[in-house]
Short mmCIF file of C-alpha atoms in Angstrom, two decimals:
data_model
loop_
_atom_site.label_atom_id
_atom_site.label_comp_id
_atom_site.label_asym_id
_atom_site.label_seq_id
_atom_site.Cartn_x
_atom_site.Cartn_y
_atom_site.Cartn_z
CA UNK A 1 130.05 174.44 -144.52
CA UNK A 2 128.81 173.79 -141.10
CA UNK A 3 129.18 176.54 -138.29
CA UNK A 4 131.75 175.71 -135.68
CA UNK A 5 130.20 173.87 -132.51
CA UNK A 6 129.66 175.87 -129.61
CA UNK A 7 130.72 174.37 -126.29
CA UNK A 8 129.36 175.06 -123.10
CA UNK A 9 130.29 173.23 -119.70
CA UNK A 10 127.39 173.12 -116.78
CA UNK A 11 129.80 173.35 -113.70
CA UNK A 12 132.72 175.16 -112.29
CA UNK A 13 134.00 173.23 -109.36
CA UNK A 14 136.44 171.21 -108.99
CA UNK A 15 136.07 168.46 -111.77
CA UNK A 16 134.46 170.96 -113.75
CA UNK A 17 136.99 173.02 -113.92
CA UNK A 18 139.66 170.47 -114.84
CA UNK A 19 137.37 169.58 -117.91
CA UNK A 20 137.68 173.23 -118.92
CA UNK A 21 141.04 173.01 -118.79
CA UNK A 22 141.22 170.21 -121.42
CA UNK A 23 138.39 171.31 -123.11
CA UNK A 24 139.56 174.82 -123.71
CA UNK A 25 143.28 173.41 -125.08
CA UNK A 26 141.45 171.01 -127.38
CA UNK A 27 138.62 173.97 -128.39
CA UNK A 28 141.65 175.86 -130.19
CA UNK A 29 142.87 172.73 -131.99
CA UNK A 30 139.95 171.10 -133.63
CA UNK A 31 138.56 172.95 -136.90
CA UNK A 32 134.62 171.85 -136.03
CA UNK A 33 134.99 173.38 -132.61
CA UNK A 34 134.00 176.90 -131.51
CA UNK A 35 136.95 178.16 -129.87
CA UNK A 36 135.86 180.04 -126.88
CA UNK A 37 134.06 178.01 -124.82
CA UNK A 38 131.68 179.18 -121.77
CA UNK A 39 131.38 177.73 -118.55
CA UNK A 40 128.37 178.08 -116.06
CA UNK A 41 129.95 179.64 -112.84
CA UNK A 42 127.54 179.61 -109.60
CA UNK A 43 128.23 183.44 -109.09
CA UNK A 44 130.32 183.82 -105.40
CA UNK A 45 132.02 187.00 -103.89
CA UNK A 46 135.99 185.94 -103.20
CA UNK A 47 137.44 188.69 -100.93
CA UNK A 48 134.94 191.03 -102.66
CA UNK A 49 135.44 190.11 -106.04
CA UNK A 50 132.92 187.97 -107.93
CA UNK A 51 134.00 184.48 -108.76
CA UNK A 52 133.08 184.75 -112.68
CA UNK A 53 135.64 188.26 -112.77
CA UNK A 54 138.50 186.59 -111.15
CA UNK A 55 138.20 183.71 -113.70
CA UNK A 56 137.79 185.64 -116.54
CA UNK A 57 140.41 187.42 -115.88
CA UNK A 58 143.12 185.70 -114.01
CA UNK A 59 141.91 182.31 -115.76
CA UNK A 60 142.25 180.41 -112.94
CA UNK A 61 139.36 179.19 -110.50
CA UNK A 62 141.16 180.17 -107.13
CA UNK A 63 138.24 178.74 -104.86
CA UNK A 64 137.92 174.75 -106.62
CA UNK A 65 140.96 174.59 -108.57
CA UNK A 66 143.60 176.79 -107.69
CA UNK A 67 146.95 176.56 -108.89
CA UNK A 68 146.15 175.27 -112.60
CA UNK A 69 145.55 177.98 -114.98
CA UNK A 70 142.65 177.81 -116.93
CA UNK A 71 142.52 178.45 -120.93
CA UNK A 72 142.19 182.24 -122.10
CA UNK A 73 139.31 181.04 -124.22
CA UNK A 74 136.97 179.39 -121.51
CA UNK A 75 134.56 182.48 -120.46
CA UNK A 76 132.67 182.66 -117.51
CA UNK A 77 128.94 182.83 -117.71
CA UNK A 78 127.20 183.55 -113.92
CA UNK A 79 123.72 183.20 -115.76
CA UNK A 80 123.31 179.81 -116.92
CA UNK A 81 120.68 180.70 -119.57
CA UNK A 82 123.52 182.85 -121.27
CA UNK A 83 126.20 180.02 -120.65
CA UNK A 84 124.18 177.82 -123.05
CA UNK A 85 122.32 179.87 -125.48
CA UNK A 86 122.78 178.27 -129.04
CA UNK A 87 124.62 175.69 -127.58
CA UNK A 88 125.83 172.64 -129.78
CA UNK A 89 127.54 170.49 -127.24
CA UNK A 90 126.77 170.38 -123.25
CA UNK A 91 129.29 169.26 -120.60
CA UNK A 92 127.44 168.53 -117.46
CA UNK A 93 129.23 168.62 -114.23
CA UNK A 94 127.54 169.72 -111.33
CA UNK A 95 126.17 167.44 -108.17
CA UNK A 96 123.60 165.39 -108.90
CA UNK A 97 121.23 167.14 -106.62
CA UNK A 98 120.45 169.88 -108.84
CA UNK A 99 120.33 168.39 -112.48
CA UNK A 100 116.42 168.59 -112.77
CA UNK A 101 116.60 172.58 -111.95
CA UNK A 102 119.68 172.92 -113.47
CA UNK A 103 118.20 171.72 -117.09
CA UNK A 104 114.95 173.20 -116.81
CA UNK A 105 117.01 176.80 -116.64
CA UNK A 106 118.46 175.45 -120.40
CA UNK A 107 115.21 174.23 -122.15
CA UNK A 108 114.55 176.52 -125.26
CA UNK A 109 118.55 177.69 -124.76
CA UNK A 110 120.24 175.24 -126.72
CA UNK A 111 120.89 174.73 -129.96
CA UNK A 112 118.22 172.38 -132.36
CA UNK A 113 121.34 169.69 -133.05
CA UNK A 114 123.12 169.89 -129.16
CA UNK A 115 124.02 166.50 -127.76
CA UNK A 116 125.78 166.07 -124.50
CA UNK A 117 127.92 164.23 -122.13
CA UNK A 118 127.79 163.89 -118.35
CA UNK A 119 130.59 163.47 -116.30
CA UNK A 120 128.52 163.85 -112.79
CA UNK A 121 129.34 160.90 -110.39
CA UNK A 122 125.72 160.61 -109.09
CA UNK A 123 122.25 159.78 -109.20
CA UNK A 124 118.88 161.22 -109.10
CA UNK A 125 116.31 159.88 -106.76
CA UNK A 126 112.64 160.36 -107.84
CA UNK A 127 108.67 159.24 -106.89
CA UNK A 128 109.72 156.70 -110.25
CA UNK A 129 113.07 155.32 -107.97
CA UNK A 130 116.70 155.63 -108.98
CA UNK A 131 117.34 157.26 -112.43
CA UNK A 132 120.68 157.70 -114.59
CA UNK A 133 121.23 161.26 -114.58
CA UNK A 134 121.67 161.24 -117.97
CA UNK A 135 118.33 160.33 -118.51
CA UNK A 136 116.71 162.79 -116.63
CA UNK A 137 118.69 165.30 -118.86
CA UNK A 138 117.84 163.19 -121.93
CA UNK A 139 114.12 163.60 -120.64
CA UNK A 140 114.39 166.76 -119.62
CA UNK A 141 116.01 168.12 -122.91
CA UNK A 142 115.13 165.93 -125.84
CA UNK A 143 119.25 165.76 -126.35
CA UNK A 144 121.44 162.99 -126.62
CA UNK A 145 123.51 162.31 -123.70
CA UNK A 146 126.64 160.04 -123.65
CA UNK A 147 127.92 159.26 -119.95
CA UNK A 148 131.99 159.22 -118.91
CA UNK A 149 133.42 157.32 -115.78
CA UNK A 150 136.70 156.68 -114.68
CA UNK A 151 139.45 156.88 -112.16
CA UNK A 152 139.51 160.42 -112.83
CA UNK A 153 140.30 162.17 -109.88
CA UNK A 154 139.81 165.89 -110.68
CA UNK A 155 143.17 167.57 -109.59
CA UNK A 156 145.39 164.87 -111.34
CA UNK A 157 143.66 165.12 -114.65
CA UNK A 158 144.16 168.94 -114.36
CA UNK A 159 147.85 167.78 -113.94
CA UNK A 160 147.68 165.82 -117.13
CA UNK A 161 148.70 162.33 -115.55
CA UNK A 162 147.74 159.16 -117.18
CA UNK A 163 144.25 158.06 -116.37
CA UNK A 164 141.83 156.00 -117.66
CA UNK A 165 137.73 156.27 -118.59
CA UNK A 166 135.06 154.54 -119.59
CA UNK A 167 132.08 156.18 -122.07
CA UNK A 168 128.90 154.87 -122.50
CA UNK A 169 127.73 156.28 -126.26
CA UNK A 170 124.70 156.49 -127.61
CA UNK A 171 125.96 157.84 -130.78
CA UNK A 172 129.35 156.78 -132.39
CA UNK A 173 129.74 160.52 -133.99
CA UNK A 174 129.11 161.92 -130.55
CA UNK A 175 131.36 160.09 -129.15
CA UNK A 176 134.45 160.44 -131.00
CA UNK A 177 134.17 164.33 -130.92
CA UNK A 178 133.62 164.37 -126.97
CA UNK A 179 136.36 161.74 -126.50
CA UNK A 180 138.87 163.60 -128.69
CA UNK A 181 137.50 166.83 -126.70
CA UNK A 182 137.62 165.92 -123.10
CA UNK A 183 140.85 163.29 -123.38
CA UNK A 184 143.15 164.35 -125.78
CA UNK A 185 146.27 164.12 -122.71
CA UNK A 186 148.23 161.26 -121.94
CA UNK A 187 144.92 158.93 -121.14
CA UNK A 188 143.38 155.92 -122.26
CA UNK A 189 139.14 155.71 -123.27
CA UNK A 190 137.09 152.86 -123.97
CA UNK A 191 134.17 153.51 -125.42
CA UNK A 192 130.94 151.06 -125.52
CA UNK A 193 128.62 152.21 -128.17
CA UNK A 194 125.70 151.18 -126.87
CA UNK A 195 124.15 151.54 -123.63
CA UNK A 196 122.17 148.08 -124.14
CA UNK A 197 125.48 145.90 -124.47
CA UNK A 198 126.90 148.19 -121.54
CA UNK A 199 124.60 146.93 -119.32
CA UNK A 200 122.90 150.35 -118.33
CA UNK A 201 122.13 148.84 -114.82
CA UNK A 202 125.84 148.32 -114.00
CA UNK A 203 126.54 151.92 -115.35
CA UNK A 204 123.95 153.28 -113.01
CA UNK A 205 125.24 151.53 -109.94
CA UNK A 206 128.67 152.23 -110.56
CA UNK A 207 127.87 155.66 -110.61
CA UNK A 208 125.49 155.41 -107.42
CA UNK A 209 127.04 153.73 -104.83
CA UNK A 210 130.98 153.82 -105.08
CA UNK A 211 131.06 157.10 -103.13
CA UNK A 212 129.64 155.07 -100.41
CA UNK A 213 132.54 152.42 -100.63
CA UNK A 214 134.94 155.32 -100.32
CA UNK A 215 133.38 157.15 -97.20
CA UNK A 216 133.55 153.37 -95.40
CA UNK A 217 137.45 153.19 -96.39
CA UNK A 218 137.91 157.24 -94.93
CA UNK A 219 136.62 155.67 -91.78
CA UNK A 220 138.85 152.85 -91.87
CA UNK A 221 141.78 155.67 -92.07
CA UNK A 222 140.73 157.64 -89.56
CA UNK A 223 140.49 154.71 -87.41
CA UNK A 224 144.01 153.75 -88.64
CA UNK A 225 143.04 150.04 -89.09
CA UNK A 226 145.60 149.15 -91.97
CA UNK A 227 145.29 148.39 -95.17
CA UNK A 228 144.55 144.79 -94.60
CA UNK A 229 140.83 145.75 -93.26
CA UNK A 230 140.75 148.98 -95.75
CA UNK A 231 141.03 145.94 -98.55
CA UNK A 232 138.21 143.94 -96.74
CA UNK A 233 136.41 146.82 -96.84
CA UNK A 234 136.82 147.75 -100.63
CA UNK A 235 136.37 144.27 -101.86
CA UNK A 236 132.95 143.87 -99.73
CA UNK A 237 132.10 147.39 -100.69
CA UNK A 238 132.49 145.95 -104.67
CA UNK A 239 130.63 143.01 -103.62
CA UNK A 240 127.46 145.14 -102.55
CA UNK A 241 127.92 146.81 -105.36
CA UNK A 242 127.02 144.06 -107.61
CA UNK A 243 124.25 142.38 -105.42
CA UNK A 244 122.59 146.25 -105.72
CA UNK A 245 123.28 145.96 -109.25
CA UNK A 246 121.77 142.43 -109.41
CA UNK A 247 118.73 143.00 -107.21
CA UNK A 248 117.64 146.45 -108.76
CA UNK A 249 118.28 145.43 -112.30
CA UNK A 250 115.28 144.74 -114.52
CA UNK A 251 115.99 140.79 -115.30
CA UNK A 252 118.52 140.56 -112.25
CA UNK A 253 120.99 139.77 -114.87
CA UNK A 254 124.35 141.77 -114.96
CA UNK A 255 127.60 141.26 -116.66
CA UNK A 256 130.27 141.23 -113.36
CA UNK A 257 132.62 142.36 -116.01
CA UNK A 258 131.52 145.43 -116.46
CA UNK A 259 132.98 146.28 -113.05
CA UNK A 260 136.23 145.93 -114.33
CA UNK A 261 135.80 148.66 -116.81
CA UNK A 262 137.74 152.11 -115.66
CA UNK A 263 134.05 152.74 -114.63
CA UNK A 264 134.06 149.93 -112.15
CA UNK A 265 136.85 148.80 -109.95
CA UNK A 266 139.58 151.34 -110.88
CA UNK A 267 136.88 154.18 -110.16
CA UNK A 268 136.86 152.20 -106.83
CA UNK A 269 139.72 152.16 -105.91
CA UNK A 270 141.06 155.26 -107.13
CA UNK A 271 138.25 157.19 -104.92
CA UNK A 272 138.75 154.97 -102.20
CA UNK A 273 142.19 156.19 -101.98
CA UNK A 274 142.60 159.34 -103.48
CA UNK A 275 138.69 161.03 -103.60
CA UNK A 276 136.91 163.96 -101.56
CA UNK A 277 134.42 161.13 -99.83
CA UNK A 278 137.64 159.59 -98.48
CA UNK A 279 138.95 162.40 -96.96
CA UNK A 280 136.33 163.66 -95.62
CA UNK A 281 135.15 160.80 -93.59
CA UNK A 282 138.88 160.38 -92.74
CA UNK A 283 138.46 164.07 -90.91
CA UNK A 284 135.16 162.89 -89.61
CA UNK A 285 136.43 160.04 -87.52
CA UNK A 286 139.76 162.10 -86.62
CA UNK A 287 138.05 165.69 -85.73
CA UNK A 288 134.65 164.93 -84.64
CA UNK A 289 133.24 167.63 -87.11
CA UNK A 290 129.91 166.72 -89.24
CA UNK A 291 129.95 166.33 -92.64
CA UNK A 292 128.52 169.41 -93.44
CA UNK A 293 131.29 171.45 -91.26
CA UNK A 294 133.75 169.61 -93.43
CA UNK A 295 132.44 170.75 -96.57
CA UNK A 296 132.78 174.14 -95.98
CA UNK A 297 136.16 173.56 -94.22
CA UNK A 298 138.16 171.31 -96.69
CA UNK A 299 135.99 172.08 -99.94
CA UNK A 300 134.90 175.10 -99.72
CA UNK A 301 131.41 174.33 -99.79
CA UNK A 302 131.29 171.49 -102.54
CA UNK A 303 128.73 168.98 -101.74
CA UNK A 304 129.82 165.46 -101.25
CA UNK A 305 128.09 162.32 -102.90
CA UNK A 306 128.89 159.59 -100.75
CA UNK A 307 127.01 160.46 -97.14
CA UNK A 308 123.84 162.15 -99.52
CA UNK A 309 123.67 158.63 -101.57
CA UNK A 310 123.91 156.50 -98.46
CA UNK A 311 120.70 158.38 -97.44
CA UNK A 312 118.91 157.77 -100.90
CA UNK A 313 120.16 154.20 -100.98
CA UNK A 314 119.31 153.77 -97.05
CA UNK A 315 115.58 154.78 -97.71
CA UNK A 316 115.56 152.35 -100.77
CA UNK A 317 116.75 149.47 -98.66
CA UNK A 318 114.46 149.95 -96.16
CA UNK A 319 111.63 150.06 -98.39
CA UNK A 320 112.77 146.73 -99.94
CA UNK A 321 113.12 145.64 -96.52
CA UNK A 322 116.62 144.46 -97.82
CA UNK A 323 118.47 146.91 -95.12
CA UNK A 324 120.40 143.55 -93.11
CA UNK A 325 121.77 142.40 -97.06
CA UNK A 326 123.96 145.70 -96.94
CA UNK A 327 125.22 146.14 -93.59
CA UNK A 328 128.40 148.31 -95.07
CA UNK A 329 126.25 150.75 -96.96
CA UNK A 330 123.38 150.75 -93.98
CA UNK A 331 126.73 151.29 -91.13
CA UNK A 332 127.76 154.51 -93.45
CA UNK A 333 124.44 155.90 -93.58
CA UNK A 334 123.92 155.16 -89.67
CA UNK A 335 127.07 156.72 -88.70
CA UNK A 336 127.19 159.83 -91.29
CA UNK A 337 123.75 160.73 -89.71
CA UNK A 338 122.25 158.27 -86.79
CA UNK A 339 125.52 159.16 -84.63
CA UNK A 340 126.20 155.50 -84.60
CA UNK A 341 129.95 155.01 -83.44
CA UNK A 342 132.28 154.75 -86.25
CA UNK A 343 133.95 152.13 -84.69
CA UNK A 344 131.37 149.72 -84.49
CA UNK A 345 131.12 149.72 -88.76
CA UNK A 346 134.16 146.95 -88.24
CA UNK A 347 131.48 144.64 -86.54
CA UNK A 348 129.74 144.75 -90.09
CA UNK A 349 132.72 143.31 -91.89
CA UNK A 350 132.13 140.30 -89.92
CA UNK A 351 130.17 137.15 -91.29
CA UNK A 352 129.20 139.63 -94.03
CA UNK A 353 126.16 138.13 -95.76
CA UNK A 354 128.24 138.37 -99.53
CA UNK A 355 130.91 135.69 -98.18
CA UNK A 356 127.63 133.34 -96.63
#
């Protein structure tokens, strides 16, 4: 009989640690399933007391997550080496700006069979262009690596209410043990088994540029517009979305209906309304701060995606001399860090090249 599968989640913040909420309460259910299950914790001192001790011992994350307790069985493991030694299965969510480190810390860690599944809403920008991050793992780690999307904001799935995702599989068995593991609440999953009839390209833009769709509609709060022109701005938002999709893609061919998957439009919307990115660019109009003040003031240091991926799409753009095709994307990088006047981003909704 085969050993038990050891779990171990790469991330402790917000999202990560509603995962490990899930994941733990599923760990103690499922037969094939290690029970305890270790999380990577990015060692911090909380009024004197290490971050890792106050979870493993109050089981609850009191800096990203506090309020929701956390599963007895989900350990915290400061040294990432440690976290996933003889690891089977690999939950990775962390920012996207530290994936390459981040897995070069686990090579030679993990176990000979470990697959894995990324939940991290980003992308990695290279000297070889934009990359799926779970490639660069996949690269990185000679592992499998399944990818899950959705309108999954992080402190209502810790709440258990009804949401919905979308995997990408590369293997059906993988899959159905991560999708039992990591939704087993009230949610719904739908699950394309192969990246190739996914439409990888749509995947990867989905994941890249919707946090920079959500930092335009913040503005638009903070501006108090109304939602007439926060809905302009979400559907031209979606419309970029799908020319960056169509103009980076390989053959320039992409299925528009992949953006109605959970990955696509809901993810949209739901982070347009309800996600970090929208908040803080909501604060940024309304308090004058910079974005990096309102980390550390309203997330406690978590990085955000949106104003970093405007920045990596930006310099893309203007390589591709394509900059004037994505006037809402260029407006949020300009503002976010050229000091260009938030209010003049509503001149860009205005005879926007998608409705020419």
């Amino acid at each position: 009989m085969a050993s038990p599968l050891k779990v171990c989640i790469v991330g402790s913040g917000n999202w990560g640690s509603a995962i490990a909420r899930i994941i733990g309460d599923n760990a103690r259910t499922l037969q094939h399933i290690a029970t305890t299950v270790k999380m990577w914790v990015f060692e911090e001192n909380i009024n004197g007391r290490k971050l890792s001790d106050i979870i493993n011992t109050e089981h609850e994350n009191v800096k990203y997550l506090p309020g929701y307790k956390l599963p007895e069985n989900v350990v915290a493991v400061p040294k990432l080496s440690d976290a996933a030694m003889g690891a089977d299965l690999l939950v990775f969510v962390v920012p996207h700006q530290f994936i390459r480190k981040l897995c070069d810390e686990m090579v030679g860690c993990v176990s000979a069979r470990a697959r894995g599944i990324t939940l991290i809403k980003g992308i990695y920008e290279g000297p070889e262009g934009l990359r799926l991050i779970s490639d660069v793992i996949r690269e990185k780690m000679e592992i499998d690596v399944s990818v899950l999307m959705g309108a999954n904001i992080a402190n209502e799935v810790a709440a258990e209410k009804f949401c919905e995702s979308t995997i990408g599989d590369l293997s059906k068995n993988l899959s159905a043990v991560l999708v039992k593991r990591i939704h087993d609440f009230q949610s719904s999953v739908s699950c394309i088994e192969s990246f190739t009839s996914f439409s990888k390209c749509v995947f990867l833009f989905c994941l890249l540029v919707k946090n920079i769709v959500a930092v335009s509609a913040g503005f638009c709060d903070g501006l108090q517009c109304g939602d007439n022109t926060k809905a302009a701005v979400i559907r031209l938002g979606l419309m970029e979305m799908i020319t960056f999709a169509q103009l980076f893609s390989k053959n320039g061919v992409v299925s528009t209906s992949t953006f109605l998957e959970s990955c696509g439009v809901a993810d949209l919307i739901a982070t347009c309304y309800g996600g970090r990115n929208r908040r803080a660019a909501e604060a940024f109009v309304r308090t004058g701060k910079s974005i990096e003040v309102l980390e550390k003031e309203i997330f406690n240091g978590q990085k955000l995606q949106g104003p970093a991926t405007s920045a990596e799409v930006y310099r893309i753009l203007q390589q591709k001399c394509l900059v004037n095709r994505f006037p809402l994307f260029t407006a949020v990088y300009q503002i976010c860090f050229e000091k260009r006047p938030v209010q003049e981003m509503i001149s860009c909704l205005q005879s926007h090249p998608c409705d020419m």
